[in-house]
């Protein structure tokens, strides 16, 4: 029989029990303590940093590479690679604990939802009860709570717990392939996140005393969207076929059901008679979130060539040319959300969100919340690379001329560690921006359009709404030759699923729209490889100042 040990987890002062030899990350998951992991627990992302004061297994080689001698000497370990062997204390430092916090972002879609600026008539009012809209993003889950009249009561977001099994869809697909029990683990983690979101929404709207129980019979209706993978997981459909040729989803149609008919949802605190609506998907990698984004931006009604780009992990794009709709996925990973970057973090208090380099190469940075910087979020990373290009400190191939770029020296940061940008960080962004840039070329070519023909770009997602147009052009994510109007649209998937929740007309429009969208597969186009390779280069962009 395995020996039971006790661990004090700080700063939450929570005492948990574990078995000798348990991995710390599994202890955290069992105890409901959130910590970011984006690498299927293999140590490569380096995000699950903890300080361990307990007997544990020897430091692994990947921990030495990820943490370095200075942090190891302070007791730092990676939770996913550490086995606890005795009683002790584990501290989750600020650079790890912040990842589980809600982003401070309040985007353009909030005002749209709050003021009901919908292009669709609302459903008839009901006497009482509440409803919720959920956007199951690859990296982030966002929720919105409404009263019986469709008024927005609260909204919040949290780290998607399924990232524990991989930072992107394909990594999670590998995790569940051939292992049904792993699919159950992944699905259970999703419902843990949904439960947290619903609880937070209700408590924020009505206070702790009433909010803690509101999910019961008072929650009348829930609408859900996400990429096709996340929607399959939500519904209990193993999406492993999506990752295998010919990449066909088990289900594309919208779903209407009772919560009790979706196994596991009741365990997330939802009353079994609650009505559930899942948005229609288009194909394996174009999900209900893309459809909802188009609904929210009215992209499909545009009289001029327009494109919606969701700058998230799954990178969906939808183009409208005279009523002909084309969509594709440019899987870019979570770099623009602050992940896979050595000092990356979400857009929370303490994140650097922009920088400026002056003539003598002095760095000036802006920090969310005005405190000492803890790390750098997606817009800050893009801003940094754009500035490096502008000041000739970065080569066309993506190498920092001085080897690395120090944004914040040790003495100025919140953690006491320098915040630097490395060639590896640049490479992550380089691949992501090339995926989007070459994808835009491919969609336009498929639609018979040139770069100058595009008149409007809707930038969707939290990152897209905060990113500077000049910075996006500066790194080449938006091709330099495009002069289209750039319109930040916030979390358009969230706004769209709210519309489906509150309007039957929007729901019907989404069903019709999903059937009209033509899917474009970049890899089948002979020009794509050359376009992608060309897009990897950084070129100087003449800003309009």
PDB file of C-alpha atoms in Angstrom, residues 276-411:
ATOM      1  CA  UNK A 276     -28.515  23.201 -24.362  1.00  0.00           C
ATOM      2  CA  UNK A 277     -27.726  24.574 -27.818  1.00  0.00           C
ATOM      3  CA  UNK A 278     -24.440  23.763 -29.581  1.00  0.00           C
ATOM      4  CA  UNK A 279     -23.560  25.885 -32.611  1.00  0.00           C
ATOM      5  CA  UNK A 280     -23.222  24.258 -36.061  1.00  0.00           C
ATOM      6  CA  UNK A 281     -19.711  23.549 -37.351  1.00  0.00           C
ATOM      7  CA  UNK A 282     -18.472  23.669 -40.943  1.00  0.00           C
ATOM      8  CA  UNK A 283     -15.812  20.968 -41.037  1.00  0.00           C
ATOM      9  CA  UNK A 284     -13.128  19.281 -38.959  1.00  0.00           C
ATOM     10  CA  UNK A 285     -11.123  22.452 -38.311  1.00  0.00           C
ATOM     11  CA  UNK A 286     -13.777  25.137 -38.900  1.00  0.00           C
ATOM     12  CA  UNK A 287     -16.042  25.025 -35.891  1.00  0.00           C
ATOM     13  CA  UNK A 288     -19.061  26.712 -34.440  1.00  0.00           C
ATOM     14  CA  UNK A 289     -16.841  29.510 -33.140  1.00  0.00           C
ATOM     15  CA  UNK A 290     -16.027  30.585 -36.714  1.00  0.00           C
ATOM     16  CA  UNK A 291     -19.713  30.480 -37.658  1.00  0.00           C
ATOM     17  CA  UNK A 292     -20.612  32.532 -34.585  1.00  0.00           C
ATOM     18  CA  UNK A 293     -17.852  35.012 -35.396  1.00  0.00           C
ATOM     19  CA  UNK A 294     -19.273  35.537 -38.864  1.00  0.00           C
ATOM     20  CA  UNK A 295     -22.757  36.002 -37.396  1.00  0.00           C
ATOM     21  CA  UNK A 296     -21.496  38.618 -34.934  1.00  0.00           C
ATOM     22  CA  UNK A 297     -19.541  40.641 -37.490  1.00  0.00           C
ATOM     23  CA  UNK A 298     -22.183  40.206 -40.212  1.00  0.00           C
ATOM     24  CA  UNK A 299     -19.298  39.199 -42.464  1.00  0.00           C
ATOM     25  CA  UNK A 300     -21.602  37.205 -44.722  1.00  0.00           C
ATOM     26  CA  UNK A 301     -23.655  40.342 -45.435  1.00  0.00           C
ATOM     27  CA  UNK A 302     -20.682  42.504 -46.489  1.00  0.00           C
ATOM     28  CA  UNK A 303     -21.111  44.168 -49.881  1.00  0.00           C
ATOM     29  CA  UNK A 304     -17.312  44.401 -50.299  1.00  0.00           C
ATOM     30  CA  UNK A 305     -14.595  41.733 -50.016  1.00  0.00           C
ATOM     31  CA  UNK A 306     -13.989  41.205 -46.305  1.00  0.00           C
ATOM     32  CA  UNK A 307     -12.221  38.687 -44.096  1.00  0.00           C
ATOM     33  CA  UNK A 308     -12.590  37.728 -40.447  1.00  0.00           C
ATOM     34  CA  UNK A 309      -9.391  36.491 -38.787  1.00  0.00           C
ATOM     35  CA  UNK A 310      -9.564  34.881 -35.366  1.00  0.00           C
ATOM     36  CA  UNK A 311      -6.035  35.330 -34.031  1.00  0.00           C
ATOM     37  CA  UNK A 312      -6.360  32.468 -31.555  1.00  0.00           C
ATOM     38  CA  UNK A 313      -4.695  29.104 -31.143  1.00  0.00           C
ATOM     39  CA  UNK A 314      -6.765  27.432 -33.867  1.00  0.00           C
ATOM     40  CA  UNK A 315      -6.511  30.420 -36.220  1.00  0.00           C
ATOM     41  CA  UNK A 316      -9.754  30.288 -38.207  1.00  0.00           C
ATOM     42  CA  UNK A 317     -10.324  32.674 -41.118  1.00  0.00           C
ATOM     43  CA  UNK A 318     -13.497  33.301 -43.128  1.00  0.00           C
ATOM     44  CA  UNK A 319     -13.565  35.342 -46.359  1.00  0.00           C
ATOM     45  CA  UNK A 320     -16.593  36.792 -48.120  1.00  0.00           C
ATOM     46  CA  UNK A 321     -16.397  37.756 -51.773  1.00  0.00           C
ATOM     47  CA  UNK A 322     -19.762  38.857 -53.138  1.00  0.00           C
ATOM     48  CA  UNK A 323     -21.657  36.323 -51.044  1.00  0.00           C
ATOM     49  CA  UNK A 324     -19.251  33.462 -51.747  1.00  0.00           C
ATOM     50  CA  UNK A 325     -17.755  32.302 -48.444  1.00  0.00           C
ATOM     51  CA  UNK A 326     -14.415  30.567 -47.962  1.00  0.00           C
ATOM     52  CA  UNK A 327     -12.865  29.395 -44.693  1.00  0.00           C
ATOM     53  CA  UNK A 328      -9.630  27.829 -43.524  1.00  0.00           C
ATOM     54  CA  UNK A 329      -7.709  27.102 -40.357  1.00  0.00           C
ATOM     55  CA  UNK A 330      -4.170  28.384 -39.848  1.00  0.00           C
ATOM     56  CA  UNK A 331      -3.126  26.507 -36.731  1.00  0.00           C
ATOM     57  CA  UNK A 332      -0.794  29.008 -35.107  1.00  0.00           C
ATOM     58  CA  UNK A 333      -0.515  27.711 -31.546  1.00  0.00           C
ATOM     59  CA  UNK A 334      -1.051  29.833 -28.436  1.00  0.00           C
ATOM     60  CA  UNK A 335       1.880  32.254 -28.883  1.00  0.00           C
ATOM     61  CA  UNK A 336      -0.390  35.279 -29.369  1.00  0.00           C
ATOM     62  CA  UNK A 337      -2.100  34.440 -26.086  1.00  0.00           C
ATOM     63  CA  UNK A 338       1.235  34.642 -24.271  1.00  0.00           C
ATOM     64  CA  UNK A 339       2.144  30.971 -24.279  1.00  0.00           C
ATOM     65  CA  UNK A 340       5.166  29.096 -25.658  1.00  0.00           C
ATOM     66  CA  UNK A 341       7.140  32.276 -24.906  1.00  0.00           C
ATOM     67  CA  UNK A 342       9.865  32.122 -22.241  1.00  0.00           C
ATOM     68  CA  UNK A 343       8.508  35.097 -20.279  1.00  0.00           C
ATOM     69  CA  UNK A 344       4.995  34.885 -21.728  1.00  0.00           C
ATOM     70  CA  UNK A 345       1.789  35.307 -19.753  1.00  0.00           C
ATOM     71  CA  UNK A 346      -1.858  36.153 -20.309  1.00  0.00           C
ATOM     72  CA  UNK A 347      -3.016  39.764 -20.538  1.00  0.00           C
ATOM     73  CA  UNK A 348      -3.425  40.131 -16.790  1.00  0.00           C
ATOM     74  CA  UNK A 349      -2.137  42.743 -14.355  1.00  0.00           C
ATOM     75  CA  UNK A 350       1.642  42.828 -14.566  1.00  0.00           C
ATOM     76  CA  UNK A 351       1.894  41.902 -18.254  1.00  0.00           C
ATOM     77  CA  UNK A 352       3.890  44.106 -20.625  1.00  0.00           C
ATOM     78  CA  UNK A 353       1.523  44.880 -23.483  1.00  0.00           C
ATOM     79  CA  UNK A 354       3.651  47.199 -25.619  1.00  0.00           C
ATOM     80  CA  UNK A 355       7.185  48.547 -25.886  1.00  0.00           C
ATOM     81  CA  UNK A 356       9.075  51.306 -27.647  1.00  0.00           C
ATOM     82  CA  UNK A 357      12.780  51.396 -28.470  1.00  0.00           C
ATOM     83  CA  UNK A 358      14.261  54.881 -28.795  1.00  0.00           C
ATOM     84  CA  UNK A 359      17.212  56.046 -30.873  1.00  0.00           C
ATOM     85  CA  UNK A 360      19.852  54.952 -28.354  1.00  0.00           C
ATOM     86  CA  UNK A 361      18.124  51.557 -28.044  1.00  0.00           C
ATOM     87  CA  UNK A 362      16.684  52.293 -24.590  1.00  0.00           C
ATOM     88  CA  UNK A 363      13.543  50.221 -23.997  1.00  0.00           C
ATOM     89  CA  UNK A 364      10.349  51.833 -22.715  1.00  0.00           C
ATOM     90  CA  UNK A 365       7.488  49.485 -21.835  1.00  0.00           C
ATOM     91  CA  UNK A 366       3.873  49.705 -20.759  1.00  0.00           C
ATOM     92  CA  UNK A 367       2.540  47.362 -18.054  1.00  0.00           C
ATOM     93  CA  UNK A 368      -1.103  46.448 -17.481  1.00  0.00           C
ATOM     94  CA  UNK A 369      -2.079  47.742 -14.042  1.00  0.00           C
ATOM     95  CA  UNK A 370       0.957  50.013 -13.733  1.00  0.00           C
ATOM     96  CA  UNK A 371       2.902  47.656 -11.451  1.00  0.00           C
ATOM     97  CA  UNK A 372       6.328  46.061 -11.849  1.00  0.00           C
ATOM     98  CA  UNK A 373       6.270  43.722 -14.852  1.00  0.00           C
ATOM     99  CA  UNK A 374       5.792  39.990 -14.286  1.00  0.00           C
ATOM    100  CA  UNK A 375       6.054  38.903 -17.921  1.00  0.00           C
ATOM    101  CA  UNK A 376       4.879  39.770 -21.405  1.00  0.00           C
ATOM    102  CA  UNK A 377       1.533  39.063 -23.099  1.00  0.00           C
ATOM    103  CA  UNK A 378       0.750  38.503 -26.776  1.00  0.00           C
ATOM    104  CA  UNK A 379       0.494  42.151 -27.815  1.00  0.00           C
ATOM    105  CA  UNK A 380       3.723  42.902 -25.974  1.00  0.00           C
ATOM    106  CA  UNK A 381       5.545  40.120 -27.799  1.00  0.00           C
ATOM    107  CA  UNK A 382       4.333  41.340 -31.197  1.00  0.00           C
ATOM    108  CA  UNK A 383       5.157  44.935 -30.250  1.00  0.00           C
ATOM    109  CA  UNK A 384       8.678  43.857 -29.208  1.00  0.00           C
ATOM    110  CA  UNK A 385       9.373  42.041 -32.470  1.00  0.00           C
ATOM    111  CA  UNK A 386       7.941  44.910 -34.522  1.00  0.00           C
ATOM    112  CA  UNK A 387      10.243  47.319 -32.692  1.00  0.00           C
ATOM    113  CA  UNK A 388      13.254  45.056 -33.171  1.00  0.00           C
ATOM    114  CA  UNK A 389      12.537  45.032 -36.923  1.00  0.00           C
ATOM    115  CA  UNK A 390      12.034  48.813 -37.020  1.00  0.00           C
ATOM    116  CA  UNK A 391      15.331  49.483 -35.222  1.00  0.00           C
ATOM    117  CA  UNK A 392      17.325  46.927 -37.243  1.00  0.00           C
ATOM    118  CA  UNK A 393      17.993  44.746 -34.193  1.00  0.00           C
ATOM    119  CA  UNK A 394      16.426  41.680 -35.834  1.00  0.00           C
ATOM    120  CA  UNK A 395      17.552  40.005 -39.049  1.00  0.00           C
ATOM    121  CA  UNK A 396      15.141  39.070 -41.845  1.00  0.00           C
ATOM    122  CA  UNK A 397      15.485  35.421 -40.834  1.00  0.00           C
ATOM    123  CA  UNK A 398      14.465  36.124 -37.240  1.00  0.00           C
ATOM    124  CA  UNK A 399      17.758  36.237 -35.336  1.00  0.00           C
ATOM    125  CA  UNK A 400      18.257  38.855 -32.631  1.00  0.00           C
ATOM    126  CA  UNK A 401      21.562  40.527 -33.496  1.00  0.00           C
ATOM    127  CA  UNK A 402      22.710  40.695 -29.865  1.00  0.00           C
ATOM    128  CA  UNK A 403      21.759  37.066 -29.186  1.00  0.00           C
ATOM    129  CA  UNK A 404      18.826  38.021 -26.973  1.00  0.00           C
ATOM    130  CA  UNK A 405      16.838  41.164 -26.221  1.00  0.00           C
ATOM    131  CA  UNK A 406      16.479  42.352 -22.621  1.00  0.00           C
ATOM    132  CA  UNK A 407      13.174  44.142 -22.136  1.00  0.00           C
ATOM    133  CA  UNK A 408      13.312  44.422 -18.341  1.00  0.00           C
ATOM    134  CA  UNK A 409      16.506  44.011 -16.286  1.00  0.00           C
ATOM    135  CA  UNK A 410      16.464  41.902 -13.101  1.00  0.00           C
ATOM    136  CA  UNK A 411      16.042  44.762 -10.654  1.00  0.00           C
TER     137      UNK A 411
END
